C-alpha cells in the first residue's frame, strides 16, 4: 500500500550551490491536510519546488501513487495530478481572471469541458465571478491568492501544494483560506502546505512535518507536533505557550 | 517517523552546517612573482643587442597593452558587473587625443598619455552619468550604441582626418631600438593598471563595486552611493584604456577609425576577461596572454581577419559554456589556484 | 513643400514596416526567453544571403524566396538554441550570460559569412527594385512598397498566431510569467525552442525583403543591432505591438532627418533616440517598469 505522495531521502540545491535539501522525507496520505513547518532556510519551499519538478533533485526519490515522478517536468507532473501555488502566486498579471482560469485549464483540450469546469470553479468562488474580466494584477492580495487557488482546481488535481498561502494577508482572509482548504479536503482532495506561522498552520492540519537544515526531523499528527516539547522549544517559541 | 534527535543535537547540527558554508582563510601573497615578472620584462629588450627580436618585442608590447586594457575593462565589467561592448571608444579617444597633440604640436604621446587617459576618463564619466542609469542587457546595448555613435562621428570629423585618418610623425631612432620607448611606456601603463586593479579590489571602494555587481538595490540600501561608485568605476576603467590608446597610436604611426573603433577590439577585452576569469585580478592578464598566443597561432594557420573573427567568436562561445568562471576563477573554485596567481 | 513632406512620410512608413518585421523576432525572443539577441541582425543578413544566392543562381524572386529564407533560418535558430542556449536556463547570471553568448554567436556568424562571401556590398535586383508607383508629385519605389506591405502581412499573421492559437497562448503566457506558465502545464522548454526558431525565421524573412531595398554585407549587422535595439527599447522590451509602433515612429523621424540633414544623421537618429529613450523612459512606450532579478 503506497501513500499518495512519498518523498524519500531527497537531496537538492540551486545550480552548483550547496544542497538545501539534505535527505528530506515526506509522506502525504490521501484526503489529509499536511502542514510543513520549520525555520527560515530550512528548505520548505525548496521541497515543494523539488516535488513539482521546478528544481531537479540530486538524489533520492519522489513517488506519486508508487510511480516515480522525480525526473519529470512541471507540466508533466501537473498532468499526473499535482498542482502548485508558489509564494508569489504565479498569476498572469496582464490577463483577466477568466483568462487566468483558462490558463489553469491549459492542458484541457476540450473547449466545452473547459468552460464547464471554469463555471464550476466560479460557482465556488463568487467573488471571482464578480471580477471575471478584471486584470489579475489589479486585485488585492487576498483575491489574488483566492484566484491562484481556484485556478489549480480547474484541472482537478489529486494534491494541491500551497507555499505560504497566508503570506501578507489579513487574519480574516487567512481564515477564509483555511475554510476553503477544509472544503477541498472534505471533497476528497489532498492539501500540502508550507506555513511560516506554524501554530496556525498546524491547528488547521491533520498532519505536520518539521523540516530543518534540509532534513525531516519530526512527522506525525498535527496535535502531537503542537504539543511536542522539543518542537515547542525549537520552532514554536513562546507563541504556542 | 520522528527521529530520536534531541534539542541539543539539532542546535549542534545547525552550527556545523553554518561553519561548513564559511570559506577558508587566506593564504600568503606571492609578492615576489609580479616583481620577478616585471624584472624579466625590463630585461627582455636586451635581446636587441644581438638584434632580430623586434617581433618578439612587438608581441610583448601588444600583450601588455591588452593586459592593461582587459584589466581596466575588468574594473567595470568584472568587479561592478556592467558589461561594456563599446569600451574601445576610450581606446580611440586616448589615441586621437595624444595623436592630435603630436600631429599639431609635435609633443610625443609618451608624455601626453596621462592627459589622454584623463580625457578618456572625463568622457567616460560623462557617458557613465547617462548610460549607467541602465542595468543588465540595456546597459550592454547602450555600450554598442555608443560605439556606433563614435564611429559615425570619427568617420565624419574632418579635423581628425575623417575615415582616412591621419599619419603621425615617427621618432628618429635607429630601427634596432625603435620599439623601446613604446615598449617601456606600455609596460608602465600595464603595471600601473594591474596595480590599480589590485588596490581597487582590496579597497572599500572595490567592496562597494562588488556589492553592486551582486545586488544593486541591496548595495544601495546598505548606504553605498551606487551611482557615484559606478560612474567612478567607469571613468577609471576608461582612463587606463585611454592611456593604452595614446601609446598605441604613436607606436603604429597612424590613426584611423577602423583601427580603433572595430568591434573586435572590444570583443578581445571582454573575451580576455572571460577566458582568464572575470572579476579576478590575475584573470585578465592570463586571458590576454592566452588569447594573444592563440591568435598568433590561428593567424599563422588561417590568415584572413574574417576567420579570426569566427575563431574569436567560437572561443568565446566555448569559454562561456564550459569555463564561465575562466581559468583563474575555475582553478580558485577547485582550490587548485597556484599561489602566484592568487591576488583576490 | 507639403507634397515633399508627404513623400518623405510615405517612404518612412514603407521602411517602417520592414523595420517592424526586423524587430519583431528580436522582441519575441526577448519576451519569452529574456535573451537580448545581439545575433539577430546577422541572422537577417544570413536571410538576405539566402535570397541573394537564390536570385543570382536560379533567378528566384526574393519575395518568393522569403519562405525559403525563413525556413532555413528557422532550422538554424532551432539548432542554435539546442546547442548554445538550452542549458543556460539554470545559469545564475542568465541575462548577462545569454547576451554574451549572442554576442559571441554574432562574431562567429559575421566571421563565417565574411569568410564565405567577403564583405563586398550586395543587393538583389528584381525588376521592381528599380521601379516606382507614381501618384502625381508623390512616388513610392515599388521595392519598398512591396517590402513594407509584405512585412505587415507577416506581422499580422504572427499576431493572429499569438492571439488565436493554443501554442500562441502558451507563448504569451510564458512571456508574462514563465514559472506560472510551467505550473499551468505549458512545456516552456518546447515553447522556448519553437519561439527561438520563429524569431530567427522572422529575421530570415526580413532578410529576404532587405536584400532588395538595402545593400548589405556581413559586417553591416553591428550598425543594425543599435538600430533594432532602439526600436525594441522604444516600444518596451518584449512588447511586440510596442516594437511595431516604435519601428514606424523612428523610421518616419529618420526619414525626415535623412532628407533635411543628410543620410549620416538618419542612422544617427536611431542611436541618439536609443540614448534619449533609455534616459527619459527606459521602460519604453508600452512597457511596464520591470524589476531586474
CSV table of N, CA and C in Angstrom, one decimal, chain B residues 186-259:
chain,number,residue,atom,x,y,z
B,186,UNK,N,54.4,51.2,-22.5
B,186,UNK,CA,53.3,50.3,-22.4
B,186,UNK,C,53.5,49.5,-21.1
B,187,UNK,N,54.7,49.1,-20.8
B,187,UNK,CA,55.0,48.3,-19.6
B,187,UNK,C,54.5,49.1,-18.4
B,188,UNK,N,54.9,50.4,-18.4
B,188,UNK,CA,54.5,51.2,-17.2
B,188,UNK,C,53.0,51.3,-17.1
B,189,UNK,N,52.3,51.5,-18.2
B,189,UNK,CA,50.8,51.6,-18.2
B,189,UNK,C,50.3,50.3,-17.7
B,190,UNK,N,50.8,49.2,-18.2
B,190,UNK,CA,50.3,47.9,-17.8
B,190,UNK,C,50.5,47.7,-16.3
B,191,UNK,N,51.7,47.9,-15.8
B,191,UNK,CA,52.0,47.7,-14.4
B,191,UNK,C,51.1,48.6,-13.5
B,192,UNK,N,50.9,49.8,-14.0
B,192,UNK,CA,50.1,50.8,-13.3
B,192,UNK,C,48.6,50.3,-13.2
B,193,UNK,N,48.1,49.8,-14.3
B,193,UNK,CA,46.7,49.3,-14.4
B,193,UNK,C,46.5,48.1,-13.5
B,194,UNK,N,47.4,47.2,-13.6
B,194,UNK,CA,47.3,46.0,-12.7
B,194,UNK,C,47.4,46.3,-11.3
B,195,UNK,N,48.3,47.3,-10.9
B,195,UNK,CA,48.4,47.7,-9.5
B,195,UNK,C,47.1,48.3,-9.1
B,196,UNK,N,46.6,49.2,-10.0
B,196,UNK,CA,45.3,49.9,-9.6
B,196,UNK,C,44.2,48.9,-9.4
B,197,UNK,N,44.2,47.9,-10.3
B,197,UNK,CA,43.1,46.9,-10.3
B,197,UNK,C,43.2,46.2,-8.9
B,198,UNK,N,44.4,45.8,-8.5
B,198,UNK,CA,44.6,45.1,-7.3
B,198,UNK,C,44.2,46.0,-6.1
B,199,UNK,N,44.6,47.2,-6.1
B,199,UNK,CA,44.3,48.1,-5.0
B,199,UNK,C,42.8,48.3,-4.9
B,200,UNK,N,42.2,48.5,-6.0
B,200,UNK,CA,40.7,48.7,-6.0
B,200,UNK,C,40.0,47.5,-5.5
B,201,UNK,N,40.4,46.3,-5.9
B,201,UNK,CA,39.8,45.1,-5.5
B,201,UNK,C,39.8,45.0,-4.0
B,202,UNK,N,40.9,45.4,-3.4
B,202,UNK,CA,41.1,45.3,-1.9
B,202,UNK,C,40.7,46.5,-1.1
B,203,UNK,N,40.0,47.4,-1.8
B,203,UNK,CA,39.6,48.6,-1.0
B,203,UNK,C,38.2,48.6,-0.7
B,204,UNK,N,37.8,49.6,0.1
B,204,UNK,CA,36.3,49.7,0.4
B,204,UNK,C,35.5,50.0,-0.8
B,205,UNK,N,36.2,50.8,-1.7
B,205,UNK,CA,35.6,51.2,-3.0
B,205,UNK,C,35.2,49.9,-3.8
B,206,UNK,N,36.3,49.0,-3.8
B,206,UNK,CA,36.1,47.8,-4.6
B,206,UNK,C,35.0,46.9,-4.0
B,207,UNK,N,35.0,46.9,-2.7
B,207,UNK,CA,33.9,46.1,-2.0
B,207,UNK,C,32.6,46.6,-2.4
B,208,UNK,N,32.5,47.9,-2.5
B,208,UNK,CA,31.2,48.5,-2.9
B,208,UNK,C,30.8,48.1,-4.3
B,209,UNK,N,31.9,48.1,-5.2
B,209,UNK,CA,31.6,47.7,-6.6
B,209,UNK,C,31.1,46.3,-6.7
B,210,UNK,N,31.8,45.4,-5.9
B,210,UNK,CA,31.3,44.0,-5.9
B,210,UNK,C,29.9,43.9,-5.3
B,211,UNK,N,29.6,44.7,-4.3
B,211,UNK,CA,28.2,44.6,-3.8
B,211,UNK,C,27.2,45.0,-4.9
B,212,UNK,N,27.6,46.0,-5.7
B,212,UNK,CA,26.8,46.5,-6.8
B,212,UNK,C,26.6,45.4,-7.8
B,213,UNK,N,27.6,44.6,-8.1
B,213,UNK,CA,27.5,43.6,-9.1
B,213,UNK,C,26.6,42.5,-8.6
B,214,UNK,N,26.6,42.3,-7.3
B,214,UNK,CA,25.7,41.1,-6.8
B,214,UNK,C,24.3,41.6,-6.6
B,215,UNK,N,24.0,42.7,-6.1
B,215,UNK,CA,22.6,43.2,-5.9
B,215,UNK,C,22.6,44.7,-5.7
B,216,UNK,N,22.3,45.4,-6.7
B,216,UNK,CA,22.5,46.8,-6.7
B,216,UNK,C,21.5,47.5,-5.7
B,217,UNK,N,20.3,47.0,-5.6
B,217,UNK,CA,19.3,47.5,-4.7
B,217,UNK,C,19.8,47.4,-3.3
B,218,UNK,N,20.2,46.2,-3.0
B,218,UNK,CA,20.7,45.9,-1.6
B,218,UNK,C,21.9,46.8,-1.3
B,219,UNK,N,22.8,46.9,-2.3
B,219,UNK,CA,24.0,47.7,-2.1
B,219,UNK,C,23.6,49.1,-1.7
B,220,UNK,N,22.6,49.6,-2.4
B,220,UNK,CA,22.2,51.0,-2.2
B,220,UNK,C,21.6,51.1,-0.8
B,221,UNK,N,20.8,50.1,-0.4
B,221,UNK,CA,20.2,50.2,0.9
B,221,UNK,C,21.2,50.0,2.0
B,222,UNK,N,22.4,49.5,1.6
B,222,UNK,CA,23.4,49.4,2.6
B,222,UNK,C,24.2,50.7,2.8
B,223,UNK,N,23.8,51.7,2.1
B,223,UNK,CA,24.4,53.0,2.2
B,223,UNK,C,25.5,53.3,1.2
B,224,UNK,N,25.6,52.5,0.2
B,224,UNK,CA,26.6,52.8,-0.9
B,224,UNK,C,26.0,53.7,-1.9
B,225,UNK,N,26.7,54.8,-2.2
B,225,UNK,CA,26.3,55.7,-3.3
B,225,UNK,C,26.6,55.0,-4.6
B,226,UNK,N,25.6,54.2,-5.0
B,226,UNK,CA,25.9,53.3,-6.1
B,226,UNK,C,26.1,54.1,-7.4
B,227,UNK,N,25.4,55.2,-7.6
B,227,UNK,CA,25.6,56.0,-8.8
B,227,UNK,C,27.0,56.5,-8.9
B,228,UNK,N,27.5,57.1,-7.9
B,228,UNK,CA,28.8,57.6,-7.9
B,228,UNK,C,29.9,56.5,-8.0
B,229,UNK,N,29.7,55.4,-7.3
B,229,UNK,CA,30.6,54.3,-7.4
B,229,UNK,C,30.7,53.8,-8.9
B,230,UNK,N,29.6,53.6,-9.5
B,230,UNK,CA,29.6,53.1,-10.8
B,230,UNK,C,30.2,54.0,-11.8
B,231,UNK,N,29.9,55.3,-11.7
B,231,UNK,CA,30.4,56.3,-12.7
B,231,UNK,C,31.9,56.4,-12.5
B,232,UNK,N,32.3,56.4,-11.2
B,232,UNK,CA,33.8,56.4,-11.0
B,232,UNK,C,34.5,55.2,-11.5
B,233,UNK,N,33.9,54.1,-11.3
B,233,UNK,CA,34.5,52.8,-11.9
B,233,UNK,C,34.6,52.9,-13.4
B,234,UNK,N,33.5,53.5,-14.0
B,234,UNK,CA,33.5,53.7,-15.5
B,234,UNK,C,34.7,54.6,-15.9
B,235,UNK,N,34.8,55.7,-15.2
B,235,UNK,CA,35.9,56.7,-15.5
B,235,UNK,C,37.3,56.1,-15.4
B,236,UNK,N,37.5,55.4,-14.2
B,236,UNK,CA,38.8,54.7,-14.0
B,236,UNK,C,39.1,53.7,-15.1
B,237,UNK,N,38.0,53.0,-15.4
B,237,UNK,CA,38.2,51.9,-16.4
B,237,UNK,C,38.5,52.5,-17.8
B,238,UNK,N,37.9,53.7,-18.1
B,238,UNK,CA,38.2,54.4,-19.3
B,238,UNK,C,39.6,55.0,-19.3
B,239,UNK,N,40.1,55.4,-18.1
B,239,UNK,CA,41.4,56.1,-18.0
B,239,UNK,C,42.5,55.3,-18.6
B,240,UNK,N,42.6,54.0,-18.1
B,240,UNK,CA,43.8,53.2,-18.5
B,240,UNK,C,43.7,52.8,-19.9
B,241,UNK,N,42.4,52.5,-20.4
B,241,UNK,CA,42.3,52.1,-21.8
B,241,UNK,C,42.7,53.3,-22.7
B,242,UNK,N,42.4,54.5,-22.2
B,242,UNK,CA,42.8,55.7,-23.0
B,242,UNK,C,44.3,55.9,-23.0
B,243,UNK,N,44.9,55.6,-21.9
B,243,UNK,CA,46.4,55.7,-21.9
B,243,UNK,C,47.0,54.7,-22.9
B,244,UNK,N,46.5,53.5,-22.9
B,244,UNK,CA,47.0,52.5,-23.8
B,244,UNK,C,46.8,52.9,-25.2
B,245,UNK,N,45.6,53.5,-25.5
B,245,UNK,CA,45.3,54.0,-26.8
B,245,UNK,C,46.3,55.1,-27.3
B,246,UNK,N,46.7,56.0,-26.4
B,246,UNK,CA,47.6,57.0,-26.7
B,246,UNK,C,49.0,56.5,-27.2
B,247,UNK,N,49.5,55.5,-26.5
B,247,UNK,CA,50.8,54.9,-26.8
B,247,UNK,C,50.7,54.1,-28.1
B,248,UNK,N,49.6,53.4,-28.2
B,248,UNK,CA,49.4,52.5,-29.4
B,248,UNK,C,49.4,53.4,-30.6
B,249,UNK,N,48.7,54.5,-30.6
B,249,UNK,CA,48.5,55.4,-31.7
B,249,UNK,C,49.8,55.8,-32.3
B,250,UNK,N,50.7,56.3,-31.4
B,250,UNK,CA,52.0,56.8,-31.9
B,250,UNK,C,52.9,55.6,-32.4
B,251,UNK,N,52.7,54.5,-31.6
B,251,UNK,CA,53.5,53.3,-32.0
B,251,UNK,C,53.2,52.8,-33.4
B,252,UNK,N,52.0,52.8,-33.8
B,252,UNK,CA,51.7,52.3,-35.1
B,252,UNK,C,51.7,53.4,-36.2
B,253,UNK,N,51.9,54.7,-35.7
B,253,UNK,CA,52.2,55.8,-36.5
B,253,UNK,C,51.0,56.3,-37.4
B,254,UNK,N,49.8,55.8,-37.2
B,254,UNK,CA,48.7,56.4,-37.9
B,254,UNK,C,47.4,56.2,-37.1
B,255,UNK,N,46.4,57.1,-37.2
B,255,UNK,CA,45.2,57.0,-36.6
B,255,UNK,C,44.1,56.8,-37.6
B,256,UNK,N,43.3,55.8,-37.4
B,256,UNK,CA,42.1,55.7,-38.3
B,256,UNK,C,41.0,55.0,-37.5
B,257,UNK,N,39.7,55.5,-37.8
B,257,UNK,CA,38.6,54.9,-37.0
B,257,UNK,C,38.5,53.4,-37.1
B,258,UNK,N,38.9,52.9,-38.3
B,258,UNK,CA,38.7,51.4,-38.5
B,258,UNK,C,39.8,50.6,-37.9
B,259,UNK,N,40.8,51.3,-37.1
B,259,UNK,CA,41.7,50.6,-36.3
B,259,UNK,C,41.2,50.5,-34.9
